[in-house]
mmCIF file of C-alpha atoms in Angstrom:
data_model
loop_
_atom_site.group_PDB
_atom_site.id
_atom_site.type_symbol
_atom_site.label_atom_id
_atom_site.label_comp_id
_atom_site.label_asym_id
_atom_site.label_seq_id
_atom_site.Cartn_x
_atom_site.Cartn_y
_atom_site.Cartn_z
ATOM 1 C CA UNK A 1 16.439 -5.244 -20.422
ATOM 2 C CA UNK A 2 15.911 -5.816 -16.676
ATOM 3 C CA UNK A 3 16.989 -2.366 -15.763
ATOM 4 C CA UNK A 4 14.583 -0.858 -18.372
ATOM 5 C CA UNK A 5 11.731 -2.854 -16.744
ATOM 6 C CA UNK A 6 12.501 -1.499 -13.284
ATOM 7 C CA UNK A 7 12.926 2.040 -14.636
ATOM 8 C CA UNK A 8 9.639 1.787 -16.491
ATOM 9 C CA UNK A 9 7.869 0.760 -13.260
ATOM 10 C CA UNK A 10 9.493 3.687 -11.454
ATOM 11 C CA UNK A 11 8.393 6.167 -14.171
ATOM 12 C CA UNK A 12 4.818 4.814 -13.959
ATOM 13 C CA UNK A 13 4.821 5.201 -10.189
ATOM 14 C CA UNK A 14 6.058 8.797 -10.445
ATOM 15 C CA UNK A 15 3.409 9.624 -13.031
ATOM 16 C CA UNK A 16 0.681 8.264 -10.809
ATOM 17 C CA UNK A 17 1.973 10.295 -7.893
ATOM 18 C CA UNK A 18 2.208 13.450 -9.948
ATOM 19 C CA UNK A 19 -1.397 13.058 -11.170
ATOM 20 C CA UNK A 20 -2.401 12.497 -7.553
ATOM 21 C CA UNK A 21 -3.823 9.139 -8.332
ATOM 22 C CA UNK A 22 -1.680 7.602 -5.572
ATOM 23 C CA UNK A 23 -1.063 9.165 -2.132
ATOM 24 C CA UNK A 24 2.587 9.855 -1.399
ATOM 25 C CA UNK A 25 2.316 8.143 2.013
ATOM 26 C CA UNK A 26 1.274 4.901 0.337
ATOM 27 C CA UNK A 27 3.686 5.157 -2.568
ATOM 28 C CA UNK A 28 6.901 5.305 -0.477
ATOM 29 C CA UNK A 29 6.765 1.590 0.502
ATOM 30 C CA UNK A 30 6.043 0.687 -3.049
ATOM 31 C CA UNK A 31 9.027 2.681 -4.304
ATOM 32 C CA UNK A 32 11.326 1.165 -1.717
ATOM 33 C CA UNK A 33 10.116 -2.299 -2.726
ATOM 34 C CA UNK A 34 10.658 -1.475 -6.353
ATOM 35 C CA UNK A 35 14.254 -0.423 -5.589
ATOM 36 C CA UNK A 36 14.883 -3.560 -3.509
ATOM 37 C CA UNK A 37 13.330 -5.879 -6.097
ATOM 38 C CA UNK A 38 15.205 -4.146 -8.915
ATOM 39 C CA UNK A 39 18.488 -4.481 -7.078
ATOM 40 C CA UNK A 40 17.932 -8.145 -6.245
ATOM 41 C CA UNK A 41 16.716 -8.831 -9.748
ATOM 42 C CA UNK A 42 19.758 -7.291 -11.392
ATOM 43 C CA UNK A 43 22.547 -8.403 -8.991
ATOM 44 C CA UNK A 44 23.739 -11.986 -9.009
ATOM 45 C CA UNK A 45 25.620 -11.431 -5.798
ATOM 46 C CA UNK A 46 22.474 -10.475 -3.884
ATOM 47 C CA UNK A 47 20.689 -13.463 -5.333
ATOM 48 C CA UNK A 48 23.420 -15.751 -4.233
ATOM 49 C CA UNK A 49 23.454 -14.212 -0.744
ATOM 50 C CA UNK A 50 19.650 -14.658 -0.479
ATOM 51 C CA UNK A 51 19.995 -18.247 -1.517
ATOM 52 C CA UNK A 52 22.594 -18.808 1.192
ATOM 53 C CA UNK A 53 20.423 -17.004 3.750
ATOM 54 C CA UNK A 54 17.370 -19.145 2.948
ATOM 55 C CA UNK A 55 19.477 -22.313 2.653
ATOM 56 C CA UNK A 56 18.530 -22.902 -1.010
ATOM 57 C CA UNK A 57 20.657 -24.072 -3.851
ATOM 58 C CA UNK A 58 18.647 -22.236 -6.534
ATOM 59 C CA UNK A 59 19.119 -18.453 -6.635
ATOM 60 C CA UNK A 60 15.936 -17.789 -8.568
ATOM 61 C CA UNK A 61 13.806 -19.459 -5.973
ATOM 62 C CA UNK A 62 15.375 -17.353 -3.246
ATOM 63 C CA UNK A 63 14.651 -14.168 -5.146
ATOM 64 C CA UNK A 64 11.018 -15.317 -5.655
ATOM 65 C CA UNK A 65 10.672 -15.989 -1.909
ATOM 66 C CA UNK A 66 12.080 -12.536 -1.126
ATOM 67 C CA UNK A 67 9.694 -10.928 -3.627
ATOM 68 C CA UNK A 68 6.723 -12.762 -2.027
ATOM 69 C CA UNK A 69 7.884 -11.502 1.371
ATOM 70 C CA UNK A 70 8.096 -7.939 0.166
ATOM 71 C CA UNK A 71 4.717 -8.160 -1.557
ATOM 72 C CA UNK A 72 3.165 -9.529 1.611
ATOM 73 C CA UNK A 73 4.469 -6.514 3.513
ATOM 74 C CA UNK A 74 3.072 -4.131 0.915
ATOM 75 C CA UNK A 75 -0.313 -5.860 1.046
ATOM 76 C CA UNK A 76 -0.278 -5.366 4.840
ATOM 77 C CA UNK A 77 0.420 -1.687 4.449
ATOM 78 C CA UNK A 78 -2.461 -1.301 2.035
ATOM 79 C CA UNK A 79 -4.671 -3.249 4.426
ATOM 80 C CA UNK A 80 -3.800 -0.822 7.162
ATOM 81 C CA UNK A 81 -4.641 2.172 4.908
ATOM 82 C CA UNK A 82 -8.013 0.649 3.943
ATOM 83 C CA UNK A 83 -8.794 -0.098 7.619
ATOM 84 C CA UNK A 84 -7.981 3.529 8.534
ATOM 85 C CA UNK A 85 -10.295 4.779 5.789
ATOM 86 C CA UNK A 86 -13.100 2.455 6.967
ATOM 87 C CA UNK A 87 -12.742 3.773 10.543
ATOM 88 C CA UNK A 88 -12.941 7.370 9.256
ATOM 89 C CA UNK A 89 -15.983 6.477 7.222
ATOM 90 C CA UNK A 90 -17.643 4.901 10.292
ATOM 91 C CA UNK A 91 -16.886 7.983 12.352
ATOM 92 C CA UNK A 92 -18.353 10.337 9.682
ATOM 93 C CA UNK A 93 -21.462 8.149 9.472
ATOM 94 C CA UNK A 94 -21.911 8.311 13.237
ATOM 95 C CA UNK A 95 -21.545 12.121 13.239
ATOM 96 C CA UNK A 96 -23.999 12.432 10.411
ATOM 97 C CA UNK A 97 -26.520 10.169 12.209
ATOM 98 C CA UNK A 98 -26.126 12.212 15.385
ATOM 99 C CA UNK A 99 -26.618 15.513 13.535
ATOM 100 C CA UNK A 100 -29.718 14.115 11.712
ATOM 101 C CA UNK A 101 -31.144 12.874 15.019
ATOM 102 C CA UNK A 102 -30.566 16.316 16.640
ATOM 103 C CA UNK A 103 -32.237 17.998 13.687
ATOM 104 C CA UNK A 104 -35.201 15.595 13.914
ATOM 105 C CA UNK A 105 -35.524 16.276 17.675
ATOM 106 C CA UNK A 106 -35.489 20.025 17.039
ATOM 107 C CA UNK A 107 -38.235 19.696 14.435
ATOM 108 C CA UNK A 108 -40.344 17.641 16.862
ATOM 109 C CA UNK A 109 -39.802 20.206 19.653
ATOM 110 C CA UNK A 110 -40.932 22.989 17.357
ATOM 111 C CA UNK A 111 -44.008 21.124 16.178
ATOM 112 C CA UNK A 112 -45.091 20.398 19.745
ATOM 113 C CA UNK A 113 -45.209 16.613 19.419
#
């Protein structure tokens, strides 16, 4: 059942990429996280090793903490992408404003004002 859940998430991710609803650059970290989470979710050995690494006696809590850590990293990647898009939008707005100002100056020069 757990493997089917991870496979279903992977299929959904591939469908979104194929329909170009998700950019490939942004989907790679998500796919890697899906593989890591699927592996930790299905392997008791990895869960036990994570619990030992975090110094916890409960394996489930260690897997949850690892999942939160991975999700935090993915959120940071998305934040960087949104920031890059906002910078590009600001640059385009500045160029548009400069072009509009130049056109307005040209109209005023022709009208003799």
